[in-house]
Amino acid sequence: CDEIIEFFSDDVFEKLQGVGDKNSDPIFVVGLPRSGSTLIEQILSSHSLVEGTTELQNIIALSRKIANKKNSNSKSEYPSALERMKKSEFKEMGSAYIKNTLDQRVTDKPYFIDKMPNNFIHIGLIHLILPNAKVIDARRNPMDCCFSCYKQLFGSGQGFTYSQNRIGNYYLDYLKIMEHWDKVLPNKVHRVIYENMVENTEEEIKKLLEYCQLDFEENCLSFYKTKRTVRTPSSEQVRQPIYKKGVGQWEYFNTWLDPLKETLRME
């Protein structure tokens, strides 16, 4: 987290401004798991111009590939290895992302969603290689989010969720790095607060579509009627009108969540 923040400074973005692929097809939905990202994807996928895909691995794979560009000391480093890359390579990486995700797109809709939540770490990289891509941060009350992750058995890739302390620290790191992106890339990220979406659904959907430069469509309000494959733990929830039961759910288990509360400094 600290290495990411230290590297992606104002100077880096100024130096590498506009070097990426200008394609505006991708809409990245990031954040922690269980924060409403599937709901956001379902809403956007209900729009006539947007296709939902899945949690694509491409950006994470790209970061690992960059890390393997070893320096003279034979150290694998990301993101510092970006310093040694030619400006033309950033456009090439953006173009490769667009090309390599084509097999995930089954319609001719102009925009598609990449819903890999862990991509919040890589917003700086995304901006450099795809400066016109949209980025949406799905955020939820920290206790509700962390508790929901803690009680969910994920298939793979979310090892931090098996300890209250680890998930609390991960959430704090997420807040820290998102605060940095807000500072160095102002107005780049549109934040959707889950609780606001639950209480003021139509208003929040209109804000979301405006950010994505999409006209409002009624289908986005009846997102639960959209037929598409959803491969996340929220698959059943997005098949019904806005799901309110998850708000404040952690309070029923308050007695057993002291380690999480202490880590999040909620006491």
PDB file of C-alpha atoms in Angstrom:
ATOM      1  CA  CYS A   1       0.000   0.000   0.000  1.00  0.00           C
ATOM      2  CA  ASP A   2       2.699   2.506   1.005  1.00  0.00           C
ATOM      3  CA  GLU A   3       4.836   1.639  -2.033  1.00  0.00           C
ATOM      4  CA  ILE A   4       1.867   2.255  -4.330  1.00  0.00           C
ATOM      5  CA  ILE A   5       1.127   5.611  -2.703  1.00  0.00           C
ATOM      6  CA  GLU A   6       4.767   6.692  -2.782  1.00  0.00           C
ATOM      7  CA  PHE A   7       5.234   5.830  -6.450  1.00  0.00           C
ATOM      8  CA  PHE A   8       2.017   7.198  -7.935  1.00  0.00           C
ATOM      9  CA  SER A   9       2.684  10.850  -7.186  1.00  0.00           C
ATOM     10  CA  ASP A  10       1.440  14.013  -8.883  1.00  0.00           C
ATOM     11  CA  ASP A  11       4.751  14.124 -10.758  1.00  0.00           C
ATOM     12  CA  VAL A  12       4.246  10.644 -12.248  1.00  0.00           C
ATOM     13  CA  PHE A  13       0.795  11.493 -13.583  1.00  0.00           C
ATOM     14  CA  GLU A  14       2.002  14.831 -14.927  1.00  0.00           C
ATOM     15  CA  LYS A  15       4.995  13.221 -16.632  1.00  0.00           C
ATOM     16  CA  LEU A  16       2.923  10.419 -18.176  1.00  0.00           C
ATOM     17  CA  GLN A  17      -0.240  12.359 -18.936  1.00  0.00           C
ATOM     18  CA  GLY A  18      -2.073  11.079 -21.999  1.00  0.00           C
ATOM     19  CA  VAL A  19       0.339   8.251 -22.868  1.00  0.00           C
ATOM     20  CA  GLY A  20      -2.235   5.447 -22.667  1.00  0.00           C
ATOM     21  CA  ASP A  21      -4.806   4.054 -25.068  1.00  0.00           C
ATOM     22  CA  LYS A  22      -7.705   6.507 -25.468  1.00  0.00           C
ATOM     23  CA  ASN A  23     -10.321   3.733 -25.598  1.00  0.00           C
ATOM     24  CA  SER A  24     -13.247   4.478 -23.262  1.00  0.00           C
ATOM     25  CA  ASP A  25     -14.970   1.059 -23.347  1.00  0.00           C
ATOM     26  CA  PRO A  26     -14.077  -0.203 -19.834  1.00  0.00           C
ATOM     27  CA  ILE A  27     -15.971   0.664 -16.673  1.00  0.00           C
ATOM     28  CA  PHE A  28     -14.031  -0.601 -13.653  1.00  0.00           C
ATOM     29  CA  VAL A  29     -16.008  -1.328 -10.479  1.00  0.00           C
ATOM     30  CA  VAL A  30     -13.638  -1.602  -7.525  1.00  0.00           C
ATOM     31  CA  GLY A  31     -13.732  -1.774  -3.733  1.00  0.00           C
ATOM     32  CA  LEU A  32     -13.861  -4.500  -1.137  1.00  0.00           C
ATOM     33  CA  PRO A  33     -15.970  -7.609  -1.714  1.00  0.00           C
ATOM     34  CA  ARG A  34     -19.509  -7.445  -0.291  1.00  0.00           C
ATOM     35  CA  SER A  35     -19.681  -3.655  -0.771  1.00  0.00           C
ATOM     36  CA  GLY A  36     -22.404  -3.475  -3.398  1.00  0.00           C
ATOM     37  CA  SER A  37     -20.259  -3.927  -6.494  1.00  0.00           C
ATOM     38  CA  THR A  38     -22.531  -6.644  -7.909  1.00  0.00           C
ATOM     39  CA  LEU A  39     -25.522  -4.342  -7.460  1.00  0.00           C
ATOM     40  CA  ILE A  40     -23.715  -1.577  -9.349  1.00  0.00           C
ATOM     41  CA  GLU A  41     -22.773  -3.988 -12.111  1.00  0.00           C
ATOM     42  CA  GLN A  42     -26.360  -5.234 -12.394  1.00  0.00           C
ATOM     43  CA  ILE A  43     -27.696  -1.672 -12.604  1.00  0.00           C
ATOM     44  CA  LEU A  44     -25.215  -0.674 -15.299  1.00  0.00           C
ATOM     45  CA  SER A  45     -25.697  -3.941 -17.184  1.00  0.00           C
ATOM     46  CA  SER A  46     -29.395  -3.111 -17.418  1.00  0.00           C
ATOM     47  CA  HIS A  47     -28.478  -0.148 -19.628  1.00  0.00           C
ATOM     48  CA  SER A  48     -28.746  -0.699 -23.362  1.00  0.00           C
ATOM     49  CA  LEU A  49     -25.144   0.434 -23.944  1.00  0.00           C
ATOM     50  CA  VAL A  50     -23.359  -1.523 -21.201  1.00  0.00           C
ATOM     51  CA  GLU A  51     -22.356  -5.179 -20.988  1.00  0.00           C
ATOM     52  CA  GLY A  52     -21.529  -6.900 -17.721  1.00  0.00           C
ATOM     53  CA  THR A  53     -18.714  -9.437 -17.835  1.00  0.00           C
ATOM     54  CA  THR A  54     -17.197 -10.786 -14.621  1.00  0.00           C
ATOM     55  CA  GLU A  55     -14.264 -10.243 -12.235  1.00  0.00           C
ATOM     56  CA  LEU A  56     -11.575 -10.067 -14.890  1.00  0.00           C
ATOM     57  CA  GLN A  57      -8.002 -11.013 -13.960  1.00  0.00           C
ATOM     58  CA  ASN A  58      -6.316  -8.912 -16.663  1.00  0.00           C
ATOM     59  CA  ILE A  59      -5.170  -5.911 -14.605  1.00  0.00           C
ATOM     60  CA  ILE A  60      -3.813  -8.089 -11.795  1.00  0.00           C
ATOM     61  CA  ALA A  61      -1.998 -10.240 -14.363  1.00  0.00           C
ATOM     62  CA  LEU A  62      -0.564  -7.099 -15.946  1.00  0.00           C
ATOM     63  CA  SER A  63       0.748  -5.848 -12.599  1.00  0.00           C
ATOM     64  CA  ARG A  64       2.523  -9.186 -12.089  1.00  0.00           C
ATOM     65  CA  LYS A  65       4.001  -9.004 -15.565  1.00  0.00           C
ATOM     66  CA  ILE A  66       5.319  -5.516 -14.830  1.00  0.00           C
ATOM     67  CA  ALA A  67       6.784  -6.757 -11.542  1.00  0.00           C
ATOM     68  CA  ASN A  68       8.790  -9.339 -13.486  1.00  0.00           C
ATOM     69  CA  LYS A  69      10.626  -6.602 -15.394  1.00  0.00           C
ATOM     70  CA  LYS A  70      13.581  -6.944 -13.046  1.00  0.00           C
ATOM     71  CA  ASN A  71      16.022  -4.135 -12.419  1.00  0.00           C
ATOM     72  CA  SER A  72      19.817  -4.349 -12.303  1.00  0.00           C
ATOM     73  CA  ASN A  73      19.629  -5.822  -8.805  1.00  0.00           C
ATOM     74  CA  SER A  74      17.379  -8.623 -10.082  1.00  0.00           C
ATOM     75  CA  LYS A  75      14.553  -7.440  -7.849  1.00  0.00           C
ATOM     76  CA  SER A  76      10.966  -7.836  -8.978  1.00  0.00           C
ATOM     77  CA  GLU A  77       9.186  -4.578  -8.264  1.00  0.00           C
ATOM     78  CA  TYR A  78       5.750  -3.172  -8.902  1.00  0.00           C
ATOM     79  CA  PRO A  79       5.008  -0.379  -9.449  1.00  0.00           C
ATOM     80  CA  SER A  80       8.551   1.051  -9.530  1.00  0.00           C
ATOM     81  CA  ALA A  81       9.342  -0.983 -12.667  1.00  0.00           C
ATOM     82  CA  LEU A  82       7.036   1.410 -14.535  1.00  0.00           C
ATOM     83  CA  GLU A  83       9.792   4.030 -14.293  1.00  0.00           C
ATOM     84  CA  ARG A  84      11.935   2.054 -16.715  1.00  0.00           C
ATOM     85  CA  MET A  85       9.241   1.665 -19.352  1.00  0.00           C
ATOM     86  CA  LYS A  86       8.959   3.675 -22.555  1.00  0.00           C
ATOM     87  CA  LYS A  87       5.959   5.957 -22.943  1.00  0.00           C
ATOM     88  CA  SER A  88       4.815   3.944 -25.945  1.00  0.00           C
ATOM     89  CA  GLU A  89       4.540   0.846 -23.750  1.00  0.00           C
ATOM     90  CA  PHE A  90       1.699   2.366 -21.742  1.00  0.00           C
ATOM     91  CA  LYS A  91      -0.457   2.678 -24.836  1.00  0.00           C
ATOM     92  CA  GLU A  92       0.519  -0.855 -25.815  1.00  0.00           C
ATOM     93  CA  MET A  93      -0.583  -2.151 -22.403  1.00  0.00           C
ATOM     94  CA  GLY A  94      -3.915  -0.358 -22.691  1.00  0.00           C
ATOM     95  CA  SER A  95      -4.486  -1.695 -26.198  1.00  0.00           C
ATOM     96  CA  ALA A  96      -3.554  -5.202 -25.054  1.00  0.00           C
ATOM     97  CA  TYR A  97      -6.093  -4.997 -22.229  1.00  0.00           C
ATOM     98  CA  ILE A  98      -8.852  -4.070 -24.688  1.00  0.00           C
ATOM     99  CA  LYS A  99      -7.824  -6.857 -27.062  1.00  0.00           C
ATOM    100  CA  ASN A 100      -7.434  -9.506 -24.367  1.00  0.00           C
ATOM    101  CA  THR A 101     -10.850  -8.808 -22.845  1.00  0.00           C
ATOM    102  CA  LEU A 102     -12.702  -9.155 -26.148  1.00  0.00           C
ATOM    103  CA  ASP A 103     -13.369 -12.831 -25.495  1.00  0.00           C
ATOM    104  CA  GLN A 104     -15.348 -11.825 -22.384  1.00  0.00           C
ATOM    105  CA  ARG A 105     -17.695  -9.649 -24.440  1.00  0.00           C
ATOM    106  CA  VAL A 106     -20.576 -11.425 -26.136  1.00  0.00           C
ATOM    107  CA  THR A 107     -22.550  -8.400 -27.377  1.00  0.00           C
ATOM    108  CA  ASP A 108     -21.739  -5.375 -29.509  1.00  0.00           C
ATOM    109  CA  LYS A 109     -22.516  -2.908 -26.715  1.00  0.00           C
ATOM    110  CA  PRO A 110     -19.923  -0.100 -26.642  1.00  0.00           C
ATOM    111  CA  TYR A 111     -19.112  -0.304 -22.914  1.00  0.00           C
ATOM    112  CA  PHE A 112     -18.274  -3.221 -20.639  1.00  0.00           C
ATOM    113  CA  ILE A 113     -17.714  -3.701 -16.923  1.00  0.00           C
ATOM    114  CA  ASP A 114     -14.632  -5.142 -15.244  1.00  0.00           C
ATOM    115  CA  LYS A 115     -15.773  -5.943 -11.703  1.00  0.00           C
ATOM    116  CA  MET A 116     -12.548  -7.167 -10.118  1.00  0.00           C
ATOM    117  CA  PRO A 117     -12.828  -5.527  -6.659  1.00  0.00           C
ATOM    118  CA  ASN A 118      -9.104  -5.737  -5.867  1.00  0.00           C
ATOM    119  CA  ASN A 119      -8.345  -3.410  -8.782  1.00  0.00           C
ATOM    120  CA  PHE A 120      -8.660  -0.498  -6.343  1.00  0.00           C
ATOM    121  CA  ILE A 121      -4.949  -1.052  -5.735  1.00  0.00           C
ATOM    122  CA  HIS A 122      -4.244  -0.512  -9.431  1.00  0.00           C
ATOM    123  CA  ILE A 123      -6.259   2.631 -10.224  1.00  0.00           C
ATOM    124  CA  GLY A 124      -3.019   4.487 -10.932  1.00  0.00           C
ATOM    125  CA  LEU A 125      -1.953   1.868 -13.471  1.00  0.00           C
ATOM    126  CA  ILE A 126      -5.432   1.827 -15.013  1.00  0.00           C
ATOM    127  CA  HIS A 127      -5.336   5.597 -15.443  1.00  0.00           C
ATOM    128  CA  LEU A 128      -1.929   5.494 -17.116  1.00  0.00           C
ATOM    129  CA  ILE A 129      -2.825   2.803 -19.660  1.00  0.00           C
ATOM    130  CA  LEU A 130      -6.520   3.698 -20.140  1.00  0.00           C
ATOM    131  CA  PRO A 131      -6.962   7.365 -19.163  1.00  0.00           C
ATOM    132  CA  ASN A 132     -10.554   7.519 -20.440  1.00  0.00           C
ATOM    133  CA  ALA A 133     -11.781   4.467 -18.544  1.00  0.00           C
ATOM    134  CA  LYS A 134     -14.366   5.039 -15.827  1.00  0.00           C
ATOM    135  CA  VAL A 135     -13.688   3.877 -12.259  1.00  0.00           C
ATOM    136  CA  ILE A 136     -16.442   3.343  -9.694  1.00  0.00           C
ATOM    137  CA  ASP A 137     -15.654   2.746  -6.028  1.00  0.00           C
ATOM    138  CA  ALA A 138     -18.279   0.611  -4.271  1.00  0.00           C
ATOM    139  CA  ARG A 139     -18.158   1.496  -0.581  1.00  0.00           C
ATOM    140  CA  ARG A 140     -20.114   0.227   2.392  1.00  0.00           C
ATOM    141  CA  ASN A 141     -20.229   0.807   6.142  1.00  0.00           C
ATOM    142  CA  PRO A 142     -16.927  -0.663   7.410  1.00  0.00           C
ATOM    143  CA  MET A 143     -18.483  -2.979  10.003  1.00  0.00           C
ATOM    144  CA  ASP A 144     -21.156  -4.276   7.630  1.00  0.00           C
ATOM    145  CA  CYS A 145     -18.617  -4.739   4.847  1.00  0.00           C
ATOM    146  CA  CYS A 146     -16.005  -6.501   6.954  1.00  0.00           C
ATOM    147  CA  PHE A 147     -18.510  -8.698   8.783  1.00  0.00           C
ATOM    148  CA  SER A 148     -20.111  -9.723   5.497  1.00  0.00           C
ATOM    149  CA  CYS A 149     -16.685 -10.675   4.137  1.00  0.00           C
ATOM    150  CA  TYR A 150     -15.805 -12.518   7.339  1.00  0.00           C
ATOM    151  CA  LYS A 151     -18.860 -14.778   7.236  1.00  0.00           C
ATOM    152  CA  GLN A 152     -18.557 -15.468   3.506  1.00  0.00           C
ATOM    153  CA  LEU A 153     -16.500 -18.449   2.345  1.00  0.00           C
ATOM    154  CA  PHE A 154     -14.916 -17.204  -0.873  1.00  0.00           C
ATOM    155  CA  GLY A 155     -13.734 -19.626  -3.516  1.00  0.00           C
ATOM    156  CA  SER A 156     -10.250 -18.111  -3.787  1.00  0.00           C
ATOM    157  CA  GLY A 157      -8.258 -14.905  -3.836  1.00  0.00           C
ATOM    158  CA  GLN A 158      -9.596 -13.271  -0.666  1.00  0.00           C
ATOM    159  CA  GLY A 159      -7.372 -14.771   2.013  1.00  0.00           C
ATOM    160  CA  PHE A 160      -7.528 -11.609   4.119  1.00  0.00           C
ATOM    161  CA  THR A 161     -11.165 -12.398   5.028  1.00  0.00           C
ATOM    162  CA  TYR A 162     -10.392 -15.280   7.397  1.00  0.00           C
ATOM    163  CA  SER A 163      -9.347 -13.126  10.354  1.00  0.00           C
ATOM    164  CA  GLN A 164     -11.148 -10.165  11.896  1.00  0.00           C
ATOM    165  CA  ASN A 165      -7.870  -8.316  12.405  1.00  0.00           C
ATOM    166  CA  ARG A 166      -6.664  -8.958   8.871  1.00  0.00           C
ATOM    167  CA  ILE A 167      -9.862  -7.875   7.230  1.00  0.00           C
ATOM    168  CA  GLY A 168     -10.008  -4.759   9.408  1.00  0.00           C
ATOM    169  CA  ASN A 169      -6.463  -3.805   8.447  1.00  0.00           C
ATOM    170  CA  TYR A 170      -7.218  -4.519   4.798  1.00  0.00           C
ATOM    171  CA  TYR A 171     -10.207  -2.175   4.961  1.00  0.00           C
ATOM    172  CA  LEU A 172      -8.029   0.557   6.496  1.00  0.00           C
ATOM    173  CA  ASP A 173      -5.443   0.088   3.733  1.00  0.00           C
ATOM    174  CA  TYR A 174      -8.246   0.355   1.178  1.00  0.00           C
ATOM    175  CA  LEU A 175      -9.395   3.665   2.686  1.00  0.00           C
ATOM    176  CA  LYS A 176      -5.826   4.942   2.730  1.00  0.00           C
ATOM    177  CA  ILE A 177      -5.108   4.151  -0.902  1.00  0.00           C
ATOM    178  CA  MET A 178      -8.494   5.444  -2.100  1.00  0.00           C
ATOM    179  CA  GLU A 179      -7.834   8.706  -0.278  1.00  0.00           C
ATOM    180  CA  HIS A 180      -4.575   8.927  -2.216  1.00  0.00           C
ATOM    181  CA  TRP A 181      -6.283   8.366  -5.583  1.00  0.00           C
ATOM    182  CA  ASP A 182      -8.808  11.077  -4.719  1.00  0.00           C
ATOM    183  CA  LYS A 183      -5.908  13.432  -4.060  1.00  0.00           C
ATOM    184  CA  VAL A 184      -3.718  12.759  -7.112  1.00  0.00           C
ATOM    185  CA  LEU A 185      -6.553  11.938  -9.546  1.00  0.00           C
ATOM    186  CA  PRO A 186      -9.371  14.300  -8.520  1.00  0.00           C
ATOM    187  CA  ASN A 187     -12.767  13.455 -10.038  1.00  0.00           C
ATOM    188  CA  LYS A 188     -11.361  10.274 -11.582  1.00  0.00           C
ATOM    189  CA  VAL A 189     -13.291   7.935  -9.289  1.00  0.00           C
ATOM    190  CA  HIS A 190     -17.056   7.996  -8.722  1.00  0.00           C
ATOM    191  CA  ARG A 191     -17.956   6.703  -5.284  1.00  0.00           C
ATOM    192  CA  VAL A 192     -21.196   4.834  -4.635  1.00  0.00           C
ATOM    193  CA  ILE A 193     -22.058   4.490  -0.949  1.00  0.00           C
ATOM    194  CA  TYR A 194     -24.158   1.353  -0.528  1.00  0.00           C
ATOM    195  CA  GLU A 195     -26.360   2.836   2.181  1.00  0.00           C
ATOM    196  CA  ASN A 196     -27.128   5.852  -0.028  1.00  0.00           C
ATOM    197  CA  MET A 197     -28.022   3.550  -2.911  1.00  0.00           C
ATOM    198  CA  VAL A 198     -30.426   1.657  -0.648  1.00  0.00           C
ATOM    199  CA  GLU A 199     -32.154   4.798   0.641  1.00  0.00           C
ATOM    200  CA  ASN A 200     -32.149   6.942  -2.519  1.00  0.00           C
ATOM    201  CA  THR A 201     -31.939   4.428  -5.324  1.00  0.00           C
ATOM    202  CA  GLU A 202     -33.176   6.501  -8.257  1.00  0.00           C
ATOM    203  CA  GLU A 203     -31.094   9.539  -7.320  1.00  0.00           C
ATOM    204  CA  GLU A 204     -27.930   7.466  -6.918  1.00  0.00           C
ATOM    205  CA  ILE A 205     -28.523   5.605 -10.185  1.00  0.00           C
ATOM    206  CA  LYS A 206     -28.896   8.908 -12.032  1.00  0.00           C
ATOM    207  CA  LYS A 207     -25.617  10.157 -10.538  1.00  0.00           C
ATOM    208  CA  LEU A 208     -23.927   6.909 -11.533  1.00  0.00           C
ATOM    209  CA  LEU A 209     -25.161   7.105 -15.122  1.00  0.00           C
ATOM    210  CA  GLU A 210     -24.216  10.770 -15.369  1.00  0.00           C
ATOM    211  CA  TYR A 211     -20.662   9.951 -14.332  1.00  0.00           C
ATOM    212  CA  CYS A 212     -20.544   7.212 -16.974  1.00  0.00           C
ATOM    213  CA  GLN A 213     -21.884   9.724 -19.530  1.00  0.00           C
ATOM    214  CA  LEU A 214     -24.939   7.564 -20.135  1.00  0.00           C
ATOM    215  CA  ASP A 215     -28.527   8.715 -20.538  1.00  0.00           C
ATOM    216  CA  PHE A 216     -30.970   7.578 -17.893  1.00  0.00           C
ATOM    217  CA  GLU A 217     -32.983   4.471 -18.773  1.00  0.00           C
ATOM    218  CA  GLU A 218     -35.883   3.061 -16.747  1.00  0.00           C
ATOM    219  CA  ASN A 219     -34.438  -0.442 -17.086  1.00  0.00           C
ATOM    220  CA  CYS A 220     -31.696   0.569 -14.663  1.00  0.00           C
ATOM    221  CA  LEU A 221     -34.329   1.018 -11.944  1.00  0.00           C
ATOM    222  CA  SER A 222     -35.743  -2.455 -12.591  1.00  0.00           C
ATOM    223  CA  PHE A 223     -32.266  -4.008 -12.690  1.00  0.00           C
ATOM    224  CA  TYR A 224     -33.522  -7.135 -10.924  1.00  0.00           C
ATOM    225  CA  LYS A 225     -35.408  -8.109 -14.084  1.00  0.00           C
ATOM    226  CA  THR A 226     -32.248  -8.176 -16.201  1.00  0.00           C
ATOM    227  CA  LYS A 227     -31.353 -11.739 -17.148  1.00  0.00           C
ATOM    228  CA  ARG A 228     -27.624 -12.367 -17.035  1.00  0.00           C
ATOM    229  CA  THR A 229     -25.180 -14.705 -15.334  1.00  0.00           C
ATOM    230  CA  VAL A 230     -23.924 -13.465 -11.956  1.00  0.00           C
ATOM    231  CA  ARG A 231     -21.078 -15.432 -10.361  1.00  0.00           C
ATOM    232  CA  THR A 232     -20.735 -13.707  -6.990  1.00  0.00           C
ATOM    233  CA  PRO A 233     -22.253 -14.352  -3.540  1.00  0.00           C
ATOM    234  CA  SER A 234     -24.747 -11.529  -4.239  1.00  0.00           C
ATOM    235  CA  SER A 235     -26.287 -13.313  -7.225  1.00  0.00           C
ATOM    236  CA  GLU A 236     -29.636 -13.912  -5.498  1.00  0.00           C
ATOM    237  CA  GLN A 237     -29.849 -10.417  -4.027  1.00  0.00           C
ATOM    238  CA  VAL A 238     -29.633  -8.684  -7.412  1.00  0.00           C
ATOM    239  CA  ARG A 239     -32.578 -10.782  -8.652  1.00  0.00           C
ATOM    240  CA  GLN A 240     -34.910  -8.815  -6.391  1.00  0.00           C
ATOM    241  CA  PRO A 241     -35.632  -5.119  -5.731  1.00  0.00           C
ATOM    242  CA  ILE A 242     -33.036  -3.203  -3.741  1.00  0.00           C
ATOM    243  CA  TYR A 243     -31.793  -5.359  -0.863  1.00  0.00           C
ATOM    244  CA  LYS A 244     -32.053  -3.574   2.506  1.00  0.00           C
ATOM    245  CA  LYS A 245     -31.581  -6.439   4.960  1.00  0.00           C
ATOM    246  CA  GLY A 246     -27.795  -6.155   4.898  1.00  0.00           C
ATOM    247  CA  VAL A 247     -27.726  -2.666   6.437  1.00  0.00           C
ATOM    248  CA  GLY A 248     -26.666  -2.873  10.090  1.00  0.00           C
ATOM    249  CA  GLN A 249     -26.569  -6.663  10.057  1.00  0.00           C
ATOM    250  CA  TRP A 250     -23.290  -6.761  11.987  1.00  0.00           C
ATOM    251  CA  GLU A 251     -25.026  -5.333  15.084  1.00  0.00           C
ATOM    252  CA  TYR A 252     -26.750  -8.677  15.728  1.00  0.00           C
ATOM    253  CA  PHE A 253     -23.281 -10.195  16.219  1.00  0.00           C
ATOM    254  CA  ASN A 254     -21.750  -7.245  18.050  1.00  0.00           C
ATOM    255  CA  THR A 255     -20.591  -9.342  21.027  1.00  0.00           C
ATOM    256  CA  TRP A 256     -18.314 -11.507  18.868  1.00  0.00           C
ATOM    257  CA  LEU A 257     -16.777  -8.727  16.772  1.00  0.00           C
ATOM    258  CA  ASP A 258     -14.504  -6.985  19.282  1.00  0.00           C
ATOM    259  CA  PRO A 259     -11.275  -7.738  17.327  1.00  0.00           C
ATOM    260  CA  LEU A 260     -12.793  -6.185  14.209  1.00  0.00           C
ATOM    261  CA  LYS A 261     -14.100  -3.133  16.066  1.00  0.00           C
ATOM    262  CA  GLU A 262     -10.734  -2.597  17.723  1.00  0.00           C
ATOM    263  CA  THR A 263      -8.883  -2.848  14.411  1.00  0.00           C
ATOM    264  CA  LEU A 264     -11.274  -0.414  12.746  1.00  0.00           C
ATOM    265  CA  ARG A 265     -11.099   1.827  15.830  1.00  0.00           C
ATOM    266  CA  MET A 266     -14.880   1.734  16.114  1.00  0.00           C
ATOM    267  CA  GLU A 267     -14.916   1.805  19.918  1.00  0.00           C
TER     268      GLU A 267
END
